[in-house]
Short mmCIF file of N, CA and C and ligand atoms in Angstrom, two decimals:
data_model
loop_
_atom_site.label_atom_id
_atom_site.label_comp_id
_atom_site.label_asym_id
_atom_site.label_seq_id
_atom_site.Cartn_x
_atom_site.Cartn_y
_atom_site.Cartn_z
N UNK C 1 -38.85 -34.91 -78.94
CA UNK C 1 -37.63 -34.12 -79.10
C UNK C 1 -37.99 -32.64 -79.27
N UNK C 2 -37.35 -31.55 -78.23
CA UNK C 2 -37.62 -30.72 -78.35
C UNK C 2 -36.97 -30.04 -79.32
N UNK C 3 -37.42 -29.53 -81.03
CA UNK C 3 -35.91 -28.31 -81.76
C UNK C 3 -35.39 -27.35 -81.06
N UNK C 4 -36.63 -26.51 -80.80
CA UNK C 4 -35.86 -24.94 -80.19
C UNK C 4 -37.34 -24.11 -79.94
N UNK C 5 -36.86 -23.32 -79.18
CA UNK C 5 -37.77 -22.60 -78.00
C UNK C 5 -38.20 -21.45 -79.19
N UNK C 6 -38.61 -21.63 -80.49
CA UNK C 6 -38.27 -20.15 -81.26
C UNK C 6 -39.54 -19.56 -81.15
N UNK C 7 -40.60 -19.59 -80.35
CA UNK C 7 -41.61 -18.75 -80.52
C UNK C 7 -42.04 -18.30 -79.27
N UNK C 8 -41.96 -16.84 -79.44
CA UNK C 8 -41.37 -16.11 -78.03
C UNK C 8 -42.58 -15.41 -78.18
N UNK C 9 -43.42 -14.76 -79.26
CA UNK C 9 -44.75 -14.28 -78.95
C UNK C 9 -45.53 -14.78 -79.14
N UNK C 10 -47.03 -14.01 -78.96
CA UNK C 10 -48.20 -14.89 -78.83
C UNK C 10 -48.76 -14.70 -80.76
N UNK C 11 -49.29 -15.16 -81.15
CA UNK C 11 -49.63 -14.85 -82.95
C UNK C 11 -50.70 -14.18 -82.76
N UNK C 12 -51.23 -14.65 -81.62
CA UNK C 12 -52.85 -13.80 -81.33
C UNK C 12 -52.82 -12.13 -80.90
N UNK C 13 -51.70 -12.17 -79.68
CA UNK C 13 -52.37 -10.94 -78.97
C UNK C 13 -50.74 -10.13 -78.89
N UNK C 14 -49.44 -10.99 -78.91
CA UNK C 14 -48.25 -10.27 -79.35
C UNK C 14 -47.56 -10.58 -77.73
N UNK C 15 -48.33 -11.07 -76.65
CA UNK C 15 -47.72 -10.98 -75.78
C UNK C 15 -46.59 -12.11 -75.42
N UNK C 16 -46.08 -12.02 -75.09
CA UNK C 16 -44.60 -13.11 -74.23
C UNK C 16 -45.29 -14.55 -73.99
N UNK C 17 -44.74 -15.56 -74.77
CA UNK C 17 -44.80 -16.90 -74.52
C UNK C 17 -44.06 -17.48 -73.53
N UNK C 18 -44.30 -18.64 -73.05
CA UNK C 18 -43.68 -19.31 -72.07
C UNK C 18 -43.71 -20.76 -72.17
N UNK C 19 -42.93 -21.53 -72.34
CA UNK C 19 -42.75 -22.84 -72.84
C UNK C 19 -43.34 -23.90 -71.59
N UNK C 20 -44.47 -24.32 -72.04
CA UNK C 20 -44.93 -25.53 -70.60
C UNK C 20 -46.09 -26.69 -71.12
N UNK C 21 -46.01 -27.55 -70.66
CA UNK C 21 -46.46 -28.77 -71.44
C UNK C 21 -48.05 -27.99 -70.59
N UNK C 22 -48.75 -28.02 -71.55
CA UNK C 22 -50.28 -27.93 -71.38
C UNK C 22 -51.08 -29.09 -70.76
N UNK C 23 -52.69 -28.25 -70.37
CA UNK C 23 -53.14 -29.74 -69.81
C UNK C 23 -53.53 -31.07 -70.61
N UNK C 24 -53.56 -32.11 -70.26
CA UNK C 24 -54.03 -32.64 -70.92
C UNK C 24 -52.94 -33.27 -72.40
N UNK C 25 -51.45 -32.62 -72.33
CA UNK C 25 -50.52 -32.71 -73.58
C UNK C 25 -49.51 -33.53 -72.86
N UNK C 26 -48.76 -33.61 -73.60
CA UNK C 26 -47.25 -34.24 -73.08
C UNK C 26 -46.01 -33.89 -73.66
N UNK C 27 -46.06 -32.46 -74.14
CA UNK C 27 -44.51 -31.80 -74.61
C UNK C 27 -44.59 -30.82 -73.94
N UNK C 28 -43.75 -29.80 -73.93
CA UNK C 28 -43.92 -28.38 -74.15
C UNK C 28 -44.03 -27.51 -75.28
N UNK C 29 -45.07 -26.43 -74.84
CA UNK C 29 -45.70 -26.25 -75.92
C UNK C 29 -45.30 -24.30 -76.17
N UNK C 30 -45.47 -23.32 -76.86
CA UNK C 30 -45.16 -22.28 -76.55
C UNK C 30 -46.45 -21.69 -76.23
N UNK C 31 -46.93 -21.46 -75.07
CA UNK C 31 -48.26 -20.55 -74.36
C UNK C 31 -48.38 -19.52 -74.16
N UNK C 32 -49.20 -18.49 -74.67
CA UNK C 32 -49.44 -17.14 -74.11
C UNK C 32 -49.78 -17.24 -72.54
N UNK C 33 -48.86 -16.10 -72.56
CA UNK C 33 -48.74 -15.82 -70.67
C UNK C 33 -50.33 -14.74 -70.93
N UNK C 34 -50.61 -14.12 -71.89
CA UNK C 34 -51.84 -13.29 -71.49
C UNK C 34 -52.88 -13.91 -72.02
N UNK C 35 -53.13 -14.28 -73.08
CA UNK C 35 -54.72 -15.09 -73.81
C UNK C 35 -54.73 -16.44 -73.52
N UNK C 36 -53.49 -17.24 -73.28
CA UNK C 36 -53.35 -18.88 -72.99
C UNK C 36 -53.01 -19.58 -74.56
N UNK C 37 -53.05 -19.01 -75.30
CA UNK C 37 -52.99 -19.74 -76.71
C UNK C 37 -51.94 -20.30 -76.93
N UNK C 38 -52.52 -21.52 -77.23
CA UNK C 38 -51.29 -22.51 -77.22
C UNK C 38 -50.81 -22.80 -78.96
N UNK C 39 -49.56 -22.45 -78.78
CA UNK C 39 -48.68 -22.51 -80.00
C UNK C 39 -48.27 -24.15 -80.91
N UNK C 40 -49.02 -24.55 -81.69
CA UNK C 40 -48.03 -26.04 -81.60
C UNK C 40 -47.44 -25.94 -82.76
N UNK C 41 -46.00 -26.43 -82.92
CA UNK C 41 -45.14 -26.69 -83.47
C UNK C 41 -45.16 -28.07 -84.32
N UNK C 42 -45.27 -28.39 -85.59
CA UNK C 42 -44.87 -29.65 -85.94
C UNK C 42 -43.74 -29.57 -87.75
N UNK C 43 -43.94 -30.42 -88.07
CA UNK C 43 -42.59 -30.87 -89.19
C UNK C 43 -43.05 -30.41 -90.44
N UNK C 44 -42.41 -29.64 -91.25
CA UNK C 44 -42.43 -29.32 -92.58
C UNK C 44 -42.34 -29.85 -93.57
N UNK C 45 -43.17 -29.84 -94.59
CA UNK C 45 -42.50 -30.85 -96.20
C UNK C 45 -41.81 -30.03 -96.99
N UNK C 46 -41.04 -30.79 -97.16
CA UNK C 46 -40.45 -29.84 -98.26
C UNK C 46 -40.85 -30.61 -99.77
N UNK C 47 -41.33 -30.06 -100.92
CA UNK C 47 -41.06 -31.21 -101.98
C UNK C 47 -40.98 -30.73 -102.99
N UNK C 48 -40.48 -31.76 -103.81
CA UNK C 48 -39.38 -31.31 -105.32
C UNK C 48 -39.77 -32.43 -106.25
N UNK C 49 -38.90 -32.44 -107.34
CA UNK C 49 -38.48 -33.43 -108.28
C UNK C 49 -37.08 -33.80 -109.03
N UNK C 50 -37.34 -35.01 -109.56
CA UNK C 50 -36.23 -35.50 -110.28
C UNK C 50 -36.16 -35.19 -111.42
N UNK C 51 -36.19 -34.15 -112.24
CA UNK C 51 -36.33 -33.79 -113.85
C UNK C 51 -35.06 -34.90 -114.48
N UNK C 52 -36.18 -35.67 -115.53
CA UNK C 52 -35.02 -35.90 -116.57
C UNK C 52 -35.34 -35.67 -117.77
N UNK C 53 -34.65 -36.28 -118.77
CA UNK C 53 -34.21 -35.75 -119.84
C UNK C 53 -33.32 -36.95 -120.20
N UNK C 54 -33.80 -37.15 -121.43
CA UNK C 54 -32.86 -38.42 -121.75
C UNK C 54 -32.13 -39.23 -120.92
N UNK C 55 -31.14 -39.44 -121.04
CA UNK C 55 -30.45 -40.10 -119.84
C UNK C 55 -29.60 -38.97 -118.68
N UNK C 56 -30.20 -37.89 -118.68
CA UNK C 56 -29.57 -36.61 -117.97
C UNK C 56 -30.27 -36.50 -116.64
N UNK C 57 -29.94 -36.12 -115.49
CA UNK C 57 -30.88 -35.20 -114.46
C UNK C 57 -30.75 -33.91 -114.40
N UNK C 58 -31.71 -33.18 -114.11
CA UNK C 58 -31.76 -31.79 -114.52
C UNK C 58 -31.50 -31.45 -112.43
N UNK C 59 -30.43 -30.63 -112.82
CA UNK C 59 -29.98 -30.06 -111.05
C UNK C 59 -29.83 -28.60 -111.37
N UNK C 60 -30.06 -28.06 -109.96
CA UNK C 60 -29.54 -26.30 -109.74
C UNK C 60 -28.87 -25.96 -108.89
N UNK C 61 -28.56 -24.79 -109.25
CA UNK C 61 -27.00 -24.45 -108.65
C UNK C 61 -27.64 -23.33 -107.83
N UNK C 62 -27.70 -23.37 -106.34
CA UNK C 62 -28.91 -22.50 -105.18
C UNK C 62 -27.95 -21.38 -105.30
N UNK C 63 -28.82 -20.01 -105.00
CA UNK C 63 -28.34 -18.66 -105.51
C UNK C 63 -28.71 -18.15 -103.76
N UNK C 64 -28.91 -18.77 -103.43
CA UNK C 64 -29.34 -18.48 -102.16
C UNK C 64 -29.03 -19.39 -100.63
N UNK C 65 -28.86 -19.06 -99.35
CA UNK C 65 -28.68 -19.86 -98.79
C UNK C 65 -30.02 -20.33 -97.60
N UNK C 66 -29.56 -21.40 -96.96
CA UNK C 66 -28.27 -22.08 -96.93
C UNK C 66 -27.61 -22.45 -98.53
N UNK C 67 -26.38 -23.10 -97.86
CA UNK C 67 -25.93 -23.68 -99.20
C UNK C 67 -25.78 -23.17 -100.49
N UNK C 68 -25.53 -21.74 -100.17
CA UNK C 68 -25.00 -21.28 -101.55
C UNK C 68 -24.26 -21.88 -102.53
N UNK C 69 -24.82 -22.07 -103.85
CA UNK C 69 -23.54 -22.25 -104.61
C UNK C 69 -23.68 -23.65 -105.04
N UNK C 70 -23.87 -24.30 -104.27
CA UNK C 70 -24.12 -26.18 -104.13
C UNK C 70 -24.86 -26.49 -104.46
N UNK C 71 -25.31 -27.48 -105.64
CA UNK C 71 -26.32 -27.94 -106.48
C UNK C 71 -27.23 -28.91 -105.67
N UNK C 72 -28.53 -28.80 -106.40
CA UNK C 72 -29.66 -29.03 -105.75
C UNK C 72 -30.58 -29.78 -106.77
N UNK C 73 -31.61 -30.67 -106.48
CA UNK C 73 -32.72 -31.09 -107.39
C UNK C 73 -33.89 -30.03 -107.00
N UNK C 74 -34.68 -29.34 -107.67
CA UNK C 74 -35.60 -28.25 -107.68
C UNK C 74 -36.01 -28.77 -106.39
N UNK C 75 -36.44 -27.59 -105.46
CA UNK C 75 -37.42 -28.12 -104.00
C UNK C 75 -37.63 -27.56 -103.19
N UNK C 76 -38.60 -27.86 -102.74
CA UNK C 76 -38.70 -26.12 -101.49
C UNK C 76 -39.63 -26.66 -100.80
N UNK C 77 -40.40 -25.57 -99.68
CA UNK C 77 -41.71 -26.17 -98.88
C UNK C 77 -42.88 -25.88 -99.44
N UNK C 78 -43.15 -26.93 -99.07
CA UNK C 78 -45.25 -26.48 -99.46
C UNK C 78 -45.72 -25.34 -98.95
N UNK C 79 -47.09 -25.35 -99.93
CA UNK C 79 -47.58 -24.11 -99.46
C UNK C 79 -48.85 -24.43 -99.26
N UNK C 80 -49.16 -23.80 -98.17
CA UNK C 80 -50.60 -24.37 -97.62
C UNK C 80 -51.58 -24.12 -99.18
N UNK C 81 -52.79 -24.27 -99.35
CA UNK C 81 -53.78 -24.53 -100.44
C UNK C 81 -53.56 -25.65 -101.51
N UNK C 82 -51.97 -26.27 -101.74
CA UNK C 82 -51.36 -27.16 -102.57
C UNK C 82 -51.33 -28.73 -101.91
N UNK C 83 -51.38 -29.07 -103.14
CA UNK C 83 -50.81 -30.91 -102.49
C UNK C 83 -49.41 -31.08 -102.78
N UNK C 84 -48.95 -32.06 -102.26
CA UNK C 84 -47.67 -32.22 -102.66
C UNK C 84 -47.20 -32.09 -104.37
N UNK C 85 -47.86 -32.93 -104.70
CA UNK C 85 -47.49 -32.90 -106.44
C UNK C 85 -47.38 -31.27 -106.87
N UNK C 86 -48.67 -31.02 -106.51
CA UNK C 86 -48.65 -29.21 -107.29
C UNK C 86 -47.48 -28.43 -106.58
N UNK C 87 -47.19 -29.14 -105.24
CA UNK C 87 -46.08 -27.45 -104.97
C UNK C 87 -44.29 -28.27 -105.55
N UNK C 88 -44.38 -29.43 -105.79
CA UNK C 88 -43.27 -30.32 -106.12
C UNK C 88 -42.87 -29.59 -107.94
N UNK C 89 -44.46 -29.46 -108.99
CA UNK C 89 -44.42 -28.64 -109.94
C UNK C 89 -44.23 -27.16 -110.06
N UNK C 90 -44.51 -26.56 -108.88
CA UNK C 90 -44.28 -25.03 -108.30
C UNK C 90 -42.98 -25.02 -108.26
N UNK C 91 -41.85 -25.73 -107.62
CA UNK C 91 -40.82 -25.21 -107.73
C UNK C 91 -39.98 -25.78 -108.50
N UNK C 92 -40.27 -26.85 -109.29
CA UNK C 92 -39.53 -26.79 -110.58
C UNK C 92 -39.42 -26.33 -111.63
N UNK C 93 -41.15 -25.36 -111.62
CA UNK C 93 -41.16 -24.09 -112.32
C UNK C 93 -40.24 -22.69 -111.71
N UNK C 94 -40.32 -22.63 -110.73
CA UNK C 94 -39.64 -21.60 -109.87
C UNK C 94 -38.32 -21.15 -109.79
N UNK C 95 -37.75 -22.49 -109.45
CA UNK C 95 -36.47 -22.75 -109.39
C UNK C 95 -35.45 -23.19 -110.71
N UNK C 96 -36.21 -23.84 -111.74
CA UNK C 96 -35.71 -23.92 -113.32
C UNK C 96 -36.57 -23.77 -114.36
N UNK C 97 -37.78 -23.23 -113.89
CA UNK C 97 -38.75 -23.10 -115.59
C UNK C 97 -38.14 -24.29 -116.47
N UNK C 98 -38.62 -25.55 -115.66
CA UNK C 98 -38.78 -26.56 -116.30
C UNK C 98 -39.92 -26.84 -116.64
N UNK C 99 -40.19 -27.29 -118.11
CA UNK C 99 -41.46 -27.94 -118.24
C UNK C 99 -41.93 -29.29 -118.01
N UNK C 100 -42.49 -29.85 -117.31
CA UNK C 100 -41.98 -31.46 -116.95
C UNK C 100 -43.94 -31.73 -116.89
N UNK C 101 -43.85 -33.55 -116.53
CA UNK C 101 -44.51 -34.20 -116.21
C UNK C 101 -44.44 -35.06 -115.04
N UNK C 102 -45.00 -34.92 -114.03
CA UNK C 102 -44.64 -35.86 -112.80
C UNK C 102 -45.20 -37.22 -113.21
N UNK C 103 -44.44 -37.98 -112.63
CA UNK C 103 -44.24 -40.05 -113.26
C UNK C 103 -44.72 -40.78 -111.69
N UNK C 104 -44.83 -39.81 -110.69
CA UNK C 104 -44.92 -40.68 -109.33
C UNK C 104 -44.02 -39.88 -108.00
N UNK C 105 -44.44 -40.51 -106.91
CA UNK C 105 -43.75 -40.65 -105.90
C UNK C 105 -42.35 -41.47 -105.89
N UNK C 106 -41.18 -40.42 -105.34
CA UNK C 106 -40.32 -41.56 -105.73
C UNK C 106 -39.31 -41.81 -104.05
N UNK C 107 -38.98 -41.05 -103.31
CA UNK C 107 -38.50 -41.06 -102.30
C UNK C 107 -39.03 -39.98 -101.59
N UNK C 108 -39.35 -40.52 -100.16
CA UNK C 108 -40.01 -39.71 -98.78
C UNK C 108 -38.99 -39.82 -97.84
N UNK C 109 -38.35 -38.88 -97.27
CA UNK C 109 -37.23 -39.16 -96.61
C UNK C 109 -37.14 -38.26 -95.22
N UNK C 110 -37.34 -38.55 -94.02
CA UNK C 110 -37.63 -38.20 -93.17
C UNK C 110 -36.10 -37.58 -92.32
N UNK C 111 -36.35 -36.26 -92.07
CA UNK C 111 -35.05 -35.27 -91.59
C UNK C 111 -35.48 -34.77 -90.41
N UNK C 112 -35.62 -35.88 -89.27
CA UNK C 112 -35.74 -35.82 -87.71
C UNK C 112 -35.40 -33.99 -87.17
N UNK C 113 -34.29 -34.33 -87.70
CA UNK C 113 -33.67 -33.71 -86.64
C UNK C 113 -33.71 -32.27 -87.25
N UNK C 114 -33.85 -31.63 -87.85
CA UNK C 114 -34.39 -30.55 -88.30
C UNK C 114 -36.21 -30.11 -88.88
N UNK C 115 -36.76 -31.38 -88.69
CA UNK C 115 -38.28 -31.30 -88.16
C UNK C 115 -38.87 -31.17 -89.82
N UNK C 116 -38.21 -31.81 -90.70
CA UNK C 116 -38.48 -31.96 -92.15
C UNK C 116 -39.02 -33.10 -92.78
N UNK C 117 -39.52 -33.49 -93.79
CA UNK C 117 -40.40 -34.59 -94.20
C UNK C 117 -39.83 -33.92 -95.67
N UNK C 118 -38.95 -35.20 -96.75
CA UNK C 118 -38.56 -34.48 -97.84
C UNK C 118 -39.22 -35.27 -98.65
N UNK C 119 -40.18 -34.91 -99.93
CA UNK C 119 -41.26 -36.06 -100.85
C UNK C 119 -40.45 -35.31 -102.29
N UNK C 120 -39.76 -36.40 -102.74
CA UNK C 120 -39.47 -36.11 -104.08
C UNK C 120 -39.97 -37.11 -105.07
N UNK C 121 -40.60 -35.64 -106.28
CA UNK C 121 -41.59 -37.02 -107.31
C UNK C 121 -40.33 -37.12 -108.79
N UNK C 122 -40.28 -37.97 -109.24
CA UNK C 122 -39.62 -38.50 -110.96
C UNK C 122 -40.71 -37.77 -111.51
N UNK C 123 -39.92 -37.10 -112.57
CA UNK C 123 -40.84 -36.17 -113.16
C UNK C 123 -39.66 -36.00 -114.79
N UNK C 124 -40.81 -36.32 -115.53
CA UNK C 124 -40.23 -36.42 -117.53
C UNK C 124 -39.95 -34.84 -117.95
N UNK C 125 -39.07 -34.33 -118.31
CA UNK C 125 -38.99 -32.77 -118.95
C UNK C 125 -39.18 -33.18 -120.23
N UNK C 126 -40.62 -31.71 -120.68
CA UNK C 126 -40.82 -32.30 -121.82
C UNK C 126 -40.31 -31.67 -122.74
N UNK C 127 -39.18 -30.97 -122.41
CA UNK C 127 -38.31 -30.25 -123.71
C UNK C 127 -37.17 -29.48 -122.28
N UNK C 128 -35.90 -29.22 -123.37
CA UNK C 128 -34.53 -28.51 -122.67
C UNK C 128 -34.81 -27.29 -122.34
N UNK C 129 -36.15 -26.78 -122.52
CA UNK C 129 -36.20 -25.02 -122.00
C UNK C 129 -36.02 -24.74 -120.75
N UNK C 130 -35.02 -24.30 -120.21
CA UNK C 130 -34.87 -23.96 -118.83
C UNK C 130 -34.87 -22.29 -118.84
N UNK C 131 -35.66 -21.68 -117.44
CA UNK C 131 -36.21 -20.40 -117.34
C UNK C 131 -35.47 -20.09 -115.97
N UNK C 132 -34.32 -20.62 -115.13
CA UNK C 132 -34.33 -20.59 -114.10
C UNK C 132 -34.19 -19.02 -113.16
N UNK C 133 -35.36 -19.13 -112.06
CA UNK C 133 -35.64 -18.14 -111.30
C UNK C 133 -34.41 -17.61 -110.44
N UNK C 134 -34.98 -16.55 -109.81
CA UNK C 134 -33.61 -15.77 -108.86
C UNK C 134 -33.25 -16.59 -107.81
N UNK C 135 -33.66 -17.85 -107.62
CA UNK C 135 -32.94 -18.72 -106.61
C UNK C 135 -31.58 -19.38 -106.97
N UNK C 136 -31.85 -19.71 -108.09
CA UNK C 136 -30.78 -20.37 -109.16
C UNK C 136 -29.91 -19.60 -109.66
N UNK C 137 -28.89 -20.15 -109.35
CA UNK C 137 -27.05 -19.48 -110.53
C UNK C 137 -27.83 -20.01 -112.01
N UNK C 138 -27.58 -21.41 -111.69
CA UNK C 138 -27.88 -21.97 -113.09
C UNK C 138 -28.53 -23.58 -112.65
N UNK C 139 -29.26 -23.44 -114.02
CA UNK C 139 -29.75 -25.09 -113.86
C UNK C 139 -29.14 -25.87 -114.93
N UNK C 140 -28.91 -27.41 -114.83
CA UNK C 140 -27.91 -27.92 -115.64
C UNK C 140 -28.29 -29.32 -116.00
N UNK C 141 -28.17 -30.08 -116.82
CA UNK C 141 -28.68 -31.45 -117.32
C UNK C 141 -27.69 -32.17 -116.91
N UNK C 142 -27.09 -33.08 -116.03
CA UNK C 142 -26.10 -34.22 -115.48
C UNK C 142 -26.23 -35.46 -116.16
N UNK C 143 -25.29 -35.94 -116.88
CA UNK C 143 -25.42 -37.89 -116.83
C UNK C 143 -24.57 -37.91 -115.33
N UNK C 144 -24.89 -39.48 -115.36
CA UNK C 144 -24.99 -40.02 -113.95
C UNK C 144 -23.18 -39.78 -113.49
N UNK C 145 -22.30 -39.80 -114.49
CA UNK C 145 -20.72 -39.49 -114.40
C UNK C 145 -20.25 -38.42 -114.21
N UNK C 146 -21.37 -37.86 -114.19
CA UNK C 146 -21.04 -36.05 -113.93
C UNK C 146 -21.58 -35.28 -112.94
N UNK C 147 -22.62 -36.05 -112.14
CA UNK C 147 -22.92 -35.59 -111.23
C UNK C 147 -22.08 -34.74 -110.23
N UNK C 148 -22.49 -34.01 -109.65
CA UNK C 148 -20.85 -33.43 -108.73
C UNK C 148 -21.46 -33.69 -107.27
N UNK C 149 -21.23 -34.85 -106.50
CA UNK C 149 -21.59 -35.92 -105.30
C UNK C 149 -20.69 -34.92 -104.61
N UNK C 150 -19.62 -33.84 -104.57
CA UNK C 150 -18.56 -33.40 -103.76
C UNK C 150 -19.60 -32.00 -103.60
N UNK C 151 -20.59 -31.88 -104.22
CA UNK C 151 -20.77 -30.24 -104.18
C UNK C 151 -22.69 -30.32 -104.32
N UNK C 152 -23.10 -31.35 -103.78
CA UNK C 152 -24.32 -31.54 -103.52
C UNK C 152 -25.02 -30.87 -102.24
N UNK C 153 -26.22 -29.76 -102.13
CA UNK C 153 -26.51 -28.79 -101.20
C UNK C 153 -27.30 -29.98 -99.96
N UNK C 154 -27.44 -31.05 -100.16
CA UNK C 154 -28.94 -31.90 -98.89
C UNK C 154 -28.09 -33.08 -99.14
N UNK C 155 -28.49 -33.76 -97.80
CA UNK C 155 -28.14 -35.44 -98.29
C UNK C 155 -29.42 -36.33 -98.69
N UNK C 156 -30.78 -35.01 -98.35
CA UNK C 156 -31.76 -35.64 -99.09
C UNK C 156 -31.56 -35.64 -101.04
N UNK C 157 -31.50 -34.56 -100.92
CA UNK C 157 -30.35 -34.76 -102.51
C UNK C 157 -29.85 -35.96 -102.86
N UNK C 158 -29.00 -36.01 -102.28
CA UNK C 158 -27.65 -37.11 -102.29
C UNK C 158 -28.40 -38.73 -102.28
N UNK C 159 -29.11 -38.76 -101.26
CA UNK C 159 -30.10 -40.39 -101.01
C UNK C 159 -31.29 -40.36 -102.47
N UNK C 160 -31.72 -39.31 -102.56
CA UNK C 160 -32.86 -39.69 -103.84
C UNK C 160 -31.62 -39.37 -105.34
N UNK C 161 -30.94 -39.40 -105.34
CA UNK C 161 -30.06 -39.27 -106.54
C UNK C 161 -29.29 -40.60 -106.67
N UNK C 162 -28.78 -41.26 -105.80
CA UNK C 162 -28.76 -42.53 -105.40
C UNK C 162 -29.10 -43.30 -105.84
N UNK C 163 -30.73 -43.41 -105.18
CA UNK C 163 -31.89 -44.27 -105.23
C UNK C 163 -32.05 -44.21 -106.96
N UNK C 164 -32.30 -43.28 -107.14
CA UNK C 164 -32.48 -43.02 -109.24
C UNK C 164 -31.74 -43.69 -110.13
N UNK C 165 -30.50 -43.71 -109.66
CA UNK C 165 -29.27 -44.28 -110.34
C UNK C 165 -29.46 -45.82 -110.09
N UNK C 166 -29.73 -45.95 -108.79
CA UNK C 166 -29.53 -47.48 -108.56
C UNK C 166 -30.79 -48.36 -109.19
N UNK C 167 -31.95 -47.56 -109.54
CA UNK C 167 -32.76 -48.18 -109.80
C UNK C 167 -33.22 -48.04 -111.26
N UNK C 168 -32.41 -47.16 -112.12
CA UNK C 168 -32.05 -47.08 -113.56
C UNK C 168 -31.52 -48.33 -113.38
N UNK C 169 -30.47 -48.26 -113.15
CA UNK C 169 -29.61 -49.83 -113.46
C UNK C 169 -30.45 -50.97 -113.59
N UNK C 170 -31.23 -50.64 -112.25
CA UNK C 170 -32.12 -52.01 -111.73
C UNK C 170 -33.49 -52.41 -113.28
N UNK C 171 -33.66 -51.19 -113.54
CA UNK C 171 -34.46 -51.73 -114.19
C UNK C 171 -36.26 -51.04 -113.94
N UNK C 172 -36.10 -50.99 -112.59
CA UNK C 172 -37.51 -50.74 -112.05
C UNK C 172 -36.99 -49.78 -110.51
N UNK C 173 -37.87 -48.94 -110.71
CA UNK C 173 -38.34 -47.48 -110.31
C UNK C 173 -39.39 -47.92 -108.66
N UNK C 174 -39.05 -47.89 -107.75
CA UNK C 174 -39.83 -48.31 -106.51
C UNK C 174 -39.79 -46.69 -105.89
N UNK C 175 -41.03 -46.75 -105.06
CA UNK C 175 -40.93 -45.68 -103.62
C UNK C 175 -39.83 -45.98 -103.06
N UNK C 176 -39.57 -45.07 -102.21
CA UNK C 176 -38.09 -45.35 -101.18
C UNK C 176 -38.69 -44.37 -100.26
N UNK C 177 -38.25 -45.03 -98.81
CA UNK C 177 -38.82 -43.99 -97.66
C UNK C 177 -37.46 -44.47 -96.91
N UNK C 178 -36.92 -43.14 -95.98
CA UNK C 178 -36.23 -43.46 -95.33
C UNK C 178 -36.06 -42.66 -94.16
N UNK C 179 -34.93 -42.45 -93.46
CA UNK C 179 -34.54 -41.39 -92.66
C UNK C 179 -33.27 -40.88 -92.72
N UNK C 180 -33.15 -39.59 -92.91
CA UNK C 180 -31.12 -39.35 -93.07
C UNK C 180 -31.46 -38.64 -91.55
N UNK C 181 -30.33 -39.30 -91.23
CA UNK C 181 -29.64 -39.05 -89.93
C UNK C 181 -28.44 -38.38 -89.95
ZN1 ZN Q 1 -51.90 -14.30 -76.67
#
């Protein structure tokens, strides 16, 4: 599946790309028309956590868009030198100067169609101090009745908030991998 044609120069030499499946490949790829350097494109992680807090989830209210305004579980993309866990603790410092403990992997949720890979870990806050950064209006502690499901920013959001709830009930805490379509 092709996303979009978005890389029009070369990174190397600045000159004009041209979209053509290379030798030896089987997509199209973005190629320098002057050095030949071939551009490849692949899927982003984004990753976060589930902060809780007693029987609360800790959510933020994005100060930024997309999705202004519309609450969020801390999360953003990796950053190259990090593993998932450390940049999943990066922006729950970032995004709420939460102090937490990550508990695991809890849902991997695969977003085709915008070329995303979403890894959210369960993660213990080890006290109510919230610091939240200039991304955030505000960050906020939810029981499960208060969630606001009408004003949620991702449906990766929405599926690992879900999954949490359903498996509080349950008793026991599993991985979940999926795909939102
Ligand atoms: Zn070039």
């Amino acid at each position: 599946m092709q996303l979009s044609r978005s890389i029009q120069h070369c990174r190397a030499c600045g000159q004009a790309t041209v979209y053509r499946v290379p030798a030896d490949d089987n997509r199209p790829r973005a190629v320098c028309s002057g050095c030949g350097l071939v551009h490849y494109e692949n899927p982003l992680n984004v990753v976060g956590t589930v902060p809780v807090w007693e029987d609360k989830v800790l959510l933020c209210r994005r100060n930024i868009e997309p999705r202004h305004g519309y609450w969020t579980l801390p999360a953003g993309f990796m950053e190259l030198g990090e593993s998932t866990a450390e940049g999943a603790l990066r922006e729950t410092d970032e995004e709420a100067g939460a102090d937490i403990e990550l508990q695991g992997l809890f849902t991997m949720l695969n977003v085709v169609r915008v070329g995303q890979v979403h890894f959210y870990y369960r993660a213990r806050m080890l006290s109510t101090r919230l610091n939240p950064g200039p991304e955030t209006i505000e960050a906020r502690l939810f029981s499960e009745q208060d969630i606001p499901w009408d004003e949620l920013a991702f449906k990766t959001v929405r599926e690992t908030l879900q999954c949490y709830f359903a498996d509080r009930h349950s008793g026991r805490f599993e991985v979940h991998c999926g795909d939102i379509t």
